[in-house]
Coordinates of C-alpha atoms in Angstrom, one line a residue:
Chain J
X1 CA -25.6 -1.6 -9.6
X2 CA -24.8 2.3 -10.8
X3 CA -21.6 2.3 -12.6
X4 CA -19.4 5.4 -13.1
X5 CA -16.1 6.2 -14.1
X6 CA -14.3 9.4 -12.8
X7 CA -14.0 12.0 -15.3
X8 CA -10.3 13.3 -16.7
X9 CA -8.5 15.4 -14.1
X10 CA -8.3 18.2 -16.3
X11 CA -11.8 18.5 -16.8
X12 CA -12.5 18.4 -13.0
X13 CA -9.6 21.1 -12.6
X14 CA -11.4 23.2 -15.1
X15 CA -14.8 23.0 -12.9
X16 CA -12.9 23.8 -9.5
X17 CA -11.0 26.8 -11.6
X18 CA -9.8 29.4 -9.1
X19 CA -11.8 28.0 -5.9
X20 CA -9.3 27.0 -3.2
X21 CA -11.4 25.5 -0.7
X22 CA -13.3 22.7 -1.9
X23 CA -14.9 19.3 -0.3
X24 CA -14.6 16.1 -2.2
X25 CA -17.8 13.9 -1.7
X26 CA -17.6 10.3 -2.3
X27 CA -20.5 7.8 -1.8
X28 CA -20.0 4.5 -0.2
X29 CA -22.3 2.2 -2.3
X30 CA -22.5 1.7 -6.1
X31 CA -19.6 4.0 -7.0
X32 CA -17.6 2.7 -4.2
X33 CA -18.0 -1.0 -5.4
X34 CA -16.9 0.1 -9.2
X35 CA -14.2 2.0 -7.7
X36 CA -15.1 5.4 -9.3
X37 CA -16.1 7.2 -6.2
X38 CA -15.6 5.5 -2.9
X39 CA -13.5 7.2 -0.3
X40 CA -10.3 5.4 -1.7
X41 CA -11.0 7.2 -4.7
X42 CA -11.8 10.5 -3.1
X43 CA -8.2 10.3 -1.5
X44 CA -6.7 9.6 -4.9
X45 CA -8.3 12.5 -6.8
X46 CA -7.7 14.9 -3.7
X47 CA -4.1 14.1 -3.9
X48 CA -4.2 14.4 -7.6
X49 CA -5.8 17.9 -7.6
X50 CA -3.4 19.3 -4.6
X51 CA -0.4 18.3 -6.4
X52 CA -1.7 19.7 -9.9
X53 CA -2.6 22.8 -8.1
X54 CA 1.1 22.9 -6.1
X55 CA 2.6 22.7 -9.7
X56 CA 0.7 25.7 -10.6
X57 CA 1.7 27.6 -7.7
X58 CA -1.9 27.5 -6.4
X59 CA -2.0 25.2 -3.1
X60 CA -5.5 24.1 -2.3
X61 CA -7.4 23.1 0.8
X62 CA -9.5 19.8 0.2
X63 CA -11.6 18.2 2.6
X64 CA -12.6 14.8 2.0
X65 CA -15.9 12.8 3.2
X66 CA -17.8 10.0 2.0
X67 CA -21.3 8.8 3.2
X68 CA -22.4 5.8 3.2
X69 CA -24.8 6.7 0.7
X70 CA -25.0 10.1 -1.4
X71 CA -28.8 9.9 -2.7
X72 CA -30.7 9.8 0.5
X73 CA -31.3 13.0 2.5
X74 CA -30.4 11.1 5.9
X75 CA -27.1 10.5 4.7
X76 CA -26.0 13.7 2.9
X77 CA -27.1 15.5 6.0
X78 CA -23.7 14.4 7.4
X79 CA -21.9 16.7 4.9
X80 CA -23.5 20.1 6.3
X81 CA -20.6 21.5 8.2
X82 CA -18.1 20.5 5.7
X83 CA -19.9 22.2 2.6
X84 CA -20.5 25.2 4.8
X85 CA -16.7 26.0 4.8
X86 CA -16.2 25.1 1.3
X87 CA -16.3 27.2 -2.1
X88 CA -17.2 24.5 -4.1
X89 CA -18.5 20.6 -3.6
X90 CA -17.0 17.7 -6.2
X91 CA -19.4 15.2 -5.7
X92 CA -17.8 11.6 -7.0
X93 CA -21.2 9.6 -6.7
X94 CA -23.5 9.0 -9.6
X95 CA -25.6 11.9 -10.9
X96 CA -28.3 11.2 -8.4
X97 CA -25.9 11.9 -5.5
X98 CA -24.9 15.2 -7.3
X99 CA -28.3 16.3 -7.6
X100 CA -29.2 15.1 -4.1
X101 CA -26.8 17.3 -2.8
X102 CA -27.7 20.2 -5.0
X103 CA -31.2 19.9 -3.7
X104 CA -30.5 19.5 0.2
X105 CA -27.7 22.4 -0.1
X106 CA -29.4 24.6 -2.4
X107 CA -26.8 27.6 -1.7
X108 CA -23.8 25.3 -2.4
X109 CA -22.0 24.8 -5.7
X110 CA -21.7 21.4 -6.6
X111 CA -19.8 19.7 -9.4
X112 CA -19.7 16.2 -11.0
X113 CA -16.4 14.5 -10.8
X114 CA -17.6 11.2 -12.2
X115 CA -19.4 10.3 -15.5
X116 CA -22.5 8.0 -14.5
X117 CA -22.1 5.1 -17.0
X118 CA -24.6 2.5 -16.7
X119 CA -26.6 0.0 -14.5
X120 CA -24.6 -3.4 -14.4
X121 CA -22.6 -5.5 -12.5
X122 CA -18.7 -6.6 -12.1
X123 CA -18.3 -9.5 -14.4
X124 CA -14.9 -10.2 -12.8
X125 CA -12.6 -7.7 -10.5
X126 CA -12.0 -4.8 -12.6
X127 CA -14.5 -5.2 -15.4
X128 CA -18.0 -4.2 -15.2
X129 CA -20.9 -4.5 -18.1
X130 CA -24.3 -3.3 -18.5
X131 CA -27.1 -5.6 -17.7
X132 CA -30.3 -3.1 -17.4
X133 CA -31.6 -0.3 -19.4
X134 CA -34.1 0.9 -16.7
X135 CA -36.7 0.9 -19.2
X136 CA -39.4 0.7 -16.9
X137 CA -41.1 -2.3 -18.5
X138 CA -39.0 -5.6 -17.8
X139 CA -39.3 -8.2 -20.3
X140 CA -36.7 -10.7 -18.8
X141 CA -39.5 -13.5 -18.3
X142 CA -39.7 -13.8 -22.1
X143 CA -36.1 -13.8 -23.1
X144 CA -34.6 -16.3 -20.4
X145 CA -33.4 -13.6 -18.2
X146 CA -31.1 -11.7 -20.7
X147 CA -32.4 -8.2 -21.6
X148 CA -32.7 -7.4 -25.2
X149 CA -32.6 -4.0 -24.4
X150 CA -28.9 -3.7 -23.7
X151 CA -27.7 -6.7 -24.5
X152 CA -28.7 -6.2 -28.3
X153 CA -26.8 -3.1 -29.6
X154 CA -30.1 -2.3 -31.4
X155 CA -32.4 -3.5 -28.6
X156 CA -34.6 -5.5 -31.0
X157 CA -37.5 -7.3 -29.2
X158 CA -38.3 -10.3 -32.0
X159 CA -34.9 -11.6 -32.5
X160 CA -31.7 -10.9 -33.8
X161 CA -30.6 -8.6 -36.9
X162 CA -29.0 -10.1 -39.9
X163 CA -25.6 -8.8 -38.8
X164 CA -24.5 -11.2 -36.1
X165 CA -21.8 -13.6 -36.9
X166 CA -20.5 -16.3 -35.1
X167 CA -22.5 -15.3 -32.3
X168 CA -21.1 -11.8 -32.3
X169 CA -22.5 -8.3 -33.0
X170 CA -22.1 -6.2 -36.2
X171 CA -21.0 -3.5 -34.3
X172 CA -17.7 -5.2 -32.4
X173 CA -16.7 -8.8 -33.1
X174 CA -15.8 -8.8 -29.0
X175 CA -19.4 -7.9 -28.3
X176 CA -21.7 -11.2 -27.8
X177 CA -25.1 -11.2 -29.9
X178 CA -27.9 -10.2 -27.4
X179 CA -30.0 -12.6 -29.2
X180 CA -27.7 -15.4 -29.5
X181 CA -27.3 -15.4 -25.6
X182 CA -31.1 -15.6 -25.3
X183 CA -31.7 -18.1 -28.0
X184 CA -28.7 -20.2 -26.4
X185 CA -30.8 -19.4 -22.8
X186 CA -34.0 -20.5 -24.1
X187 CA -32.7 -23.6 -25.6
X188 CA -31.2 -24.7 -21.9
X189 CA -34.6 -24.0 -20.3
X190 CA -36.3 -25.8 -23.0
X191 CA -38.5 -22.5 -24.0
X192 CA -37.4 -21.9 -27.7
X193 CA -41.2 -21.6 -28.3
X194 CA -40.9 -18.5 -26.7
X195 CA -39.2 -16.9 -29.9
X196 CA -42.4 -17.7 -32.2
X197 CA -44.2 -15.2 -29.9
X198 CA -44.4 -11.7 -31.5
X199 CA -43.7 -9.0 -28.9
X200 CA -45.8 -5.8 -30.0
X201 CA -44.1 -2.5 -30.3
X202 CA -42.9 -1.5 -27.0
X203 CA -44.6 1.3 -24.8
X204 CA -41.4 3.4 -24.3
X205 CA -43.2 5.9 -22.5
X206 CA -42.3 4.0 -19.1
X207 CA -38.7 4.6 -20.2
X208 CA -37.0 7.6 -20.9
X209 CA -39.6 8.8 -23.5
X210 CA -42.3 9.4 -21.1
X211 CA -40.3 12.2 -19.1
X212 CA -39.1 12.1 -15.8
X213 CA -40.4 9.1 -14.0
X214 CA -41.7 8.9 -10.5
X215 CA -43.1 6.3 -8.3
X216 CA -45.8 7.2 -5.6
X217 CA -46.7 4.8 -2.9
X218 CA -49.4 6.0 -0.9
X219 CA -49.2 3.4 1.6
X220 CA -45.6 3.9 2.4
X221 CA -45.9 7.7 3.1
X222 CA -45.7 9.2 6.5
Chain L
X23 CA 19.3 25.0 -7.9
X24 CA 19.3 21.5 -9.3
X25 CA 22.9 20.8 -7.7
X26 CA 22.0 21.7 -4.5
X27 CA 18.7 19.9 -4.6
X28 CA 18.8 16.5 -2.5
X29 CA 15.5 14.3 -3.8
X30 CA 13.4 13.0 -0.9
X31 CA 12.5 9.4 -1.9
X32 CA 10.1 6.9 -0.5
X33 CA 11.0 3.3 -0.8
X34 CA 8.3 0.4 -0.2
X35 CA 10.1 -2.8 0.6
X36 CA 8.5 -5.9 -0.2
X37 CA 9.7 -8.1 3.2
X38 CA 10.5 -10.9 1.0
X39 CA 13.0 -9.2 -1.7
X40 CA 13.3 -5.5 -1.2
X41 CA 13.5 -5.5 2.4
X42 CA 16.5 -8.3 2.9
X43 CA 18.4 -6.6 0.0
X44 CA 18.1 -3.0 1.8
X45 CA 19.5 -5.1 4.5
X46 CA 22.1 -6.8 2.8
X47 CA 23.2 -3.4 1.3
X48 CA 23.5 -1.7 4.8
X49 CA 25.4 -4.9 6.1
X50 CA 27.8 -5.3 3.4
X51 CA 28.0 -1.3 2.9
X52 CA 27.0 -1.0 -0.6
X53 CA 26.3 2.8 -0.8
X54 CA 22.8 4.0 -1.6
X55 CA 21.4 7.7 -1.0
X56 CA 21.2 8.9 2.7
X57 CA 17.6 9.8 4.0
X58 CA 15.6 7.4 1.7
X59 CA 12.4 6.7 3.8
X60 CA 12.4 2.8 3.6
X61 CA 8.6 1.6 4.4
X62 CA 8.3 -2.4 5.4
X63 CA 5.5 -3.9 3.5
X64 CA 4.5 -7.7 3.9
X65 CA 4.0 -7.7 0.1
X66 CA 4.5 -5.4 -2.9
X67 CA 0.9 -6.2 -3.5
X68 CA -0.2 -4.0 -0.1
X69 CA 0.8 -0.9 -2.1
X70 CA -2.2 1.1 -2.7
X71 CA -2.5 3.7 -5.6
X72 CA -3.3 6.2 -2.3
X73 CA 0.0 5.4 -0.9
X74 CA 2.0 6.4 -3.9
X75 CA 0.1 9.3 -4.3
X76 CA 0.6 10.3 -0.6
X77 CA 4.4 9.7 -0.6
X78 CA 4.7 12.0 -3.9
X79 CA 3.0 14.4 -2.4
X80 CA 5.5 14.5 0.3
X81 CA 8.5 13.8 -1.7
X82 CA 10.4 13.8 -5.0
X83 CA 10.1 10.0 -6.0
X84 CA 8.5 6.5 -4.8
X85 CA 10.4 3.4 -5.7
X86 CA 8.9 -0.2 -5.0
X87 CA 10.8 -3.0 -4.3
X88 CA 9.0 -6.3 -5.3
X89 CA 9.6 -10.0 -5.9
X90 CA 10.6 -11.1 -9.1
X91 CA 7.4 -11.9 -11.4
X92 CA 6.4 -15.3 -10.8
X93 CA 8.4 -15.4 -7.4
X94 CA 5.6 -13.2 -5.5
X95 CA 5.1 -15.1 -2.2
X96 CA 1.1 -14.5 -2.6
X97 CA 1.6 -15.2 -6.5
X98 CA 0.1 -12.2 -8.0
X99 CA 0.8 -9.1 -5.6
X100 CA 3.8 -7.7 -7.4
X101 CA 1.6 -8.0 -10.9
X102 CA -1.1 -5.9 -9.1
X103 CA 0.9 -3.2 -8.2
X104 CA 2.9 -3.3 -11.1
X105 CA -0.9 -2.4 -12.9
X106 CA -1.4 0.2 -10.0
X107 CA 1.8 2.0 -11.0
X108 CA 0.7 1.9 -14.7
X109 CA -2.4 3.8 -13.2
X110 CA -0.6 6.2 -11.4
X111 CA 1.5 7.1 -14.3
X112 CA -1.9 8.1 -16.2
X113 CA -3.0 10.1 -13.4
X114 CA 0.6 12.0 -13.2
X115 CA 0.5 12.6 -16.8
X116 CA -3.1 14.1 -16.4
X117 CA -1.6 16.6 -13.8
X118 CA 1.9 17.4 -15.5
X119 CA 4.0 15.4 -13.1
X120 CA 6.9 13.3 -14.5
X121 CA 5.8 9.7 -14.5
X122 CA 9.4 8.8 -14.0
X123 CA 9.2 9.8 -10.3
X124 CA 7.2 6.5 -9.8
X125 CA 9.2 3.3 -10.5
X126 CA 8.7 -0.3 -9.7
X127 CA 11.9 -2.6 -9.2
X128 CA 11.9 -6.5 -8.9
X129 CA 14.9 -8.1 -7.2
X130 CA 15.9 -11.5 -5.5
X131 CA 16.0 -11.1 -1.5
X132 CA 19.7 -11.1 -1.2
X133 CA 20.5 -8.5 -3.7
X134 CA 22.0 -5.7 -2.1
X135 CA 24.0 -4.8 -5.0
X136 CA 21.2 -4.3 -7.2
X137 CA 19.1 -2.7 -4.5
X138 CA 22.0 -0.1 -3.6
X139 CA 22.8 0.4 -7.3
X140 CA 19.2 1.0 -8.3
X141 CA 18.4 3.4 -5.7
X142 CA 21.8 5.3 -6.8
X143 CA 20.5 5.7 -10.3
X144 CA 16.9 6.6 -9.4
X145 CA 18.2 9.4 -6.9
X146 CA 20.7 10.5 -9.9
X147 CA 17.5 10.6 -12.3
X148 CA 15.3 12.3 -9.8
X149 CA 18.4 15.0 -9.5
X150 CA 18.2 15.7 -12.9
X151 CA 14.5 16.0 -13.0
X152 CA 14.8 18.5 -10.2
X153 CA 12.3 19.1 -7.3
X154 CA 8.5 17.4 -7.6
X155 CA 6.3 20.5 -8.8
X156 CA 3.5 18.7 -7.0
X157 CA 5.1 18.3 -3.6
X158 CA 3.9 20.3 -0.6
X159 CA 5.3 23.5 0.2
X160 CA 7.5 22.7 3.2

């Protein structure tokens, strides 16, 4: 899922500026699960903003609404009436949600209240870590299901660099060496010979280097 | 102004510690500030961050009375809420509200003396701090 983190409140207050009627729109999917922008976080942010503005002697009126998803037209349509009566919309969704609102409501001023951080999973309650770089050309079949793009700090594709020590990455002794994880996993699977196969230079045009990406499925179009 | 100011306090009381202590304080006539809004909760762990924030929006201070550490009926409820209080403290610092307005206290189920004394001290500290600047206009 998409992992995010609320921006510092002062940064959010600076975005709101002098506006005194805002809508905080959460998202009930990824950012709700990673506790950055679900309905609970919307309420906490609303409360913090109200108190900050009361402290400045500039009370603010805040509406709250959290659709199940903020990245699909059908779900953001339910925000219509609230957006109409708001000066500003603070989106607590990922960057996709923010842009969905901007495209659906071009007349609205929409600001992000969450930093979209990475694609990952909850390792345990309260701990999230990156698992996928969305490179558009998955190699997990060759690496025992462990992604070298995000688990290796240098995104190496043909084994580790020389900096790892005791299975830990040279960037931080708390970070596992991605290639050590891959080696251990392939050993368990009895597929260590995968490591002898050379991966050619990766075609990064399917990733961020290829410009904005788009998928069109003619069979699914209406 | 501070002399006339009467802090409005919300006290979340775990029914296994804070609440029996509050009852004992009343029965034993241990004096604590009038007008404290006591809210019964099944475990201090049930207090969510938003409950604390909303209570603070409506008042001047929030106290959470929980079981002693390692004595939580639900094992870790008190520790989880202690972490929530730390989280709220960071938010309050970000918005310029004194973090001392939110306090967590650990006590035994029959400690009416400590309950009353703690609230008296908390009340005095809030009185010294003055009204909560983030509170809603009445």
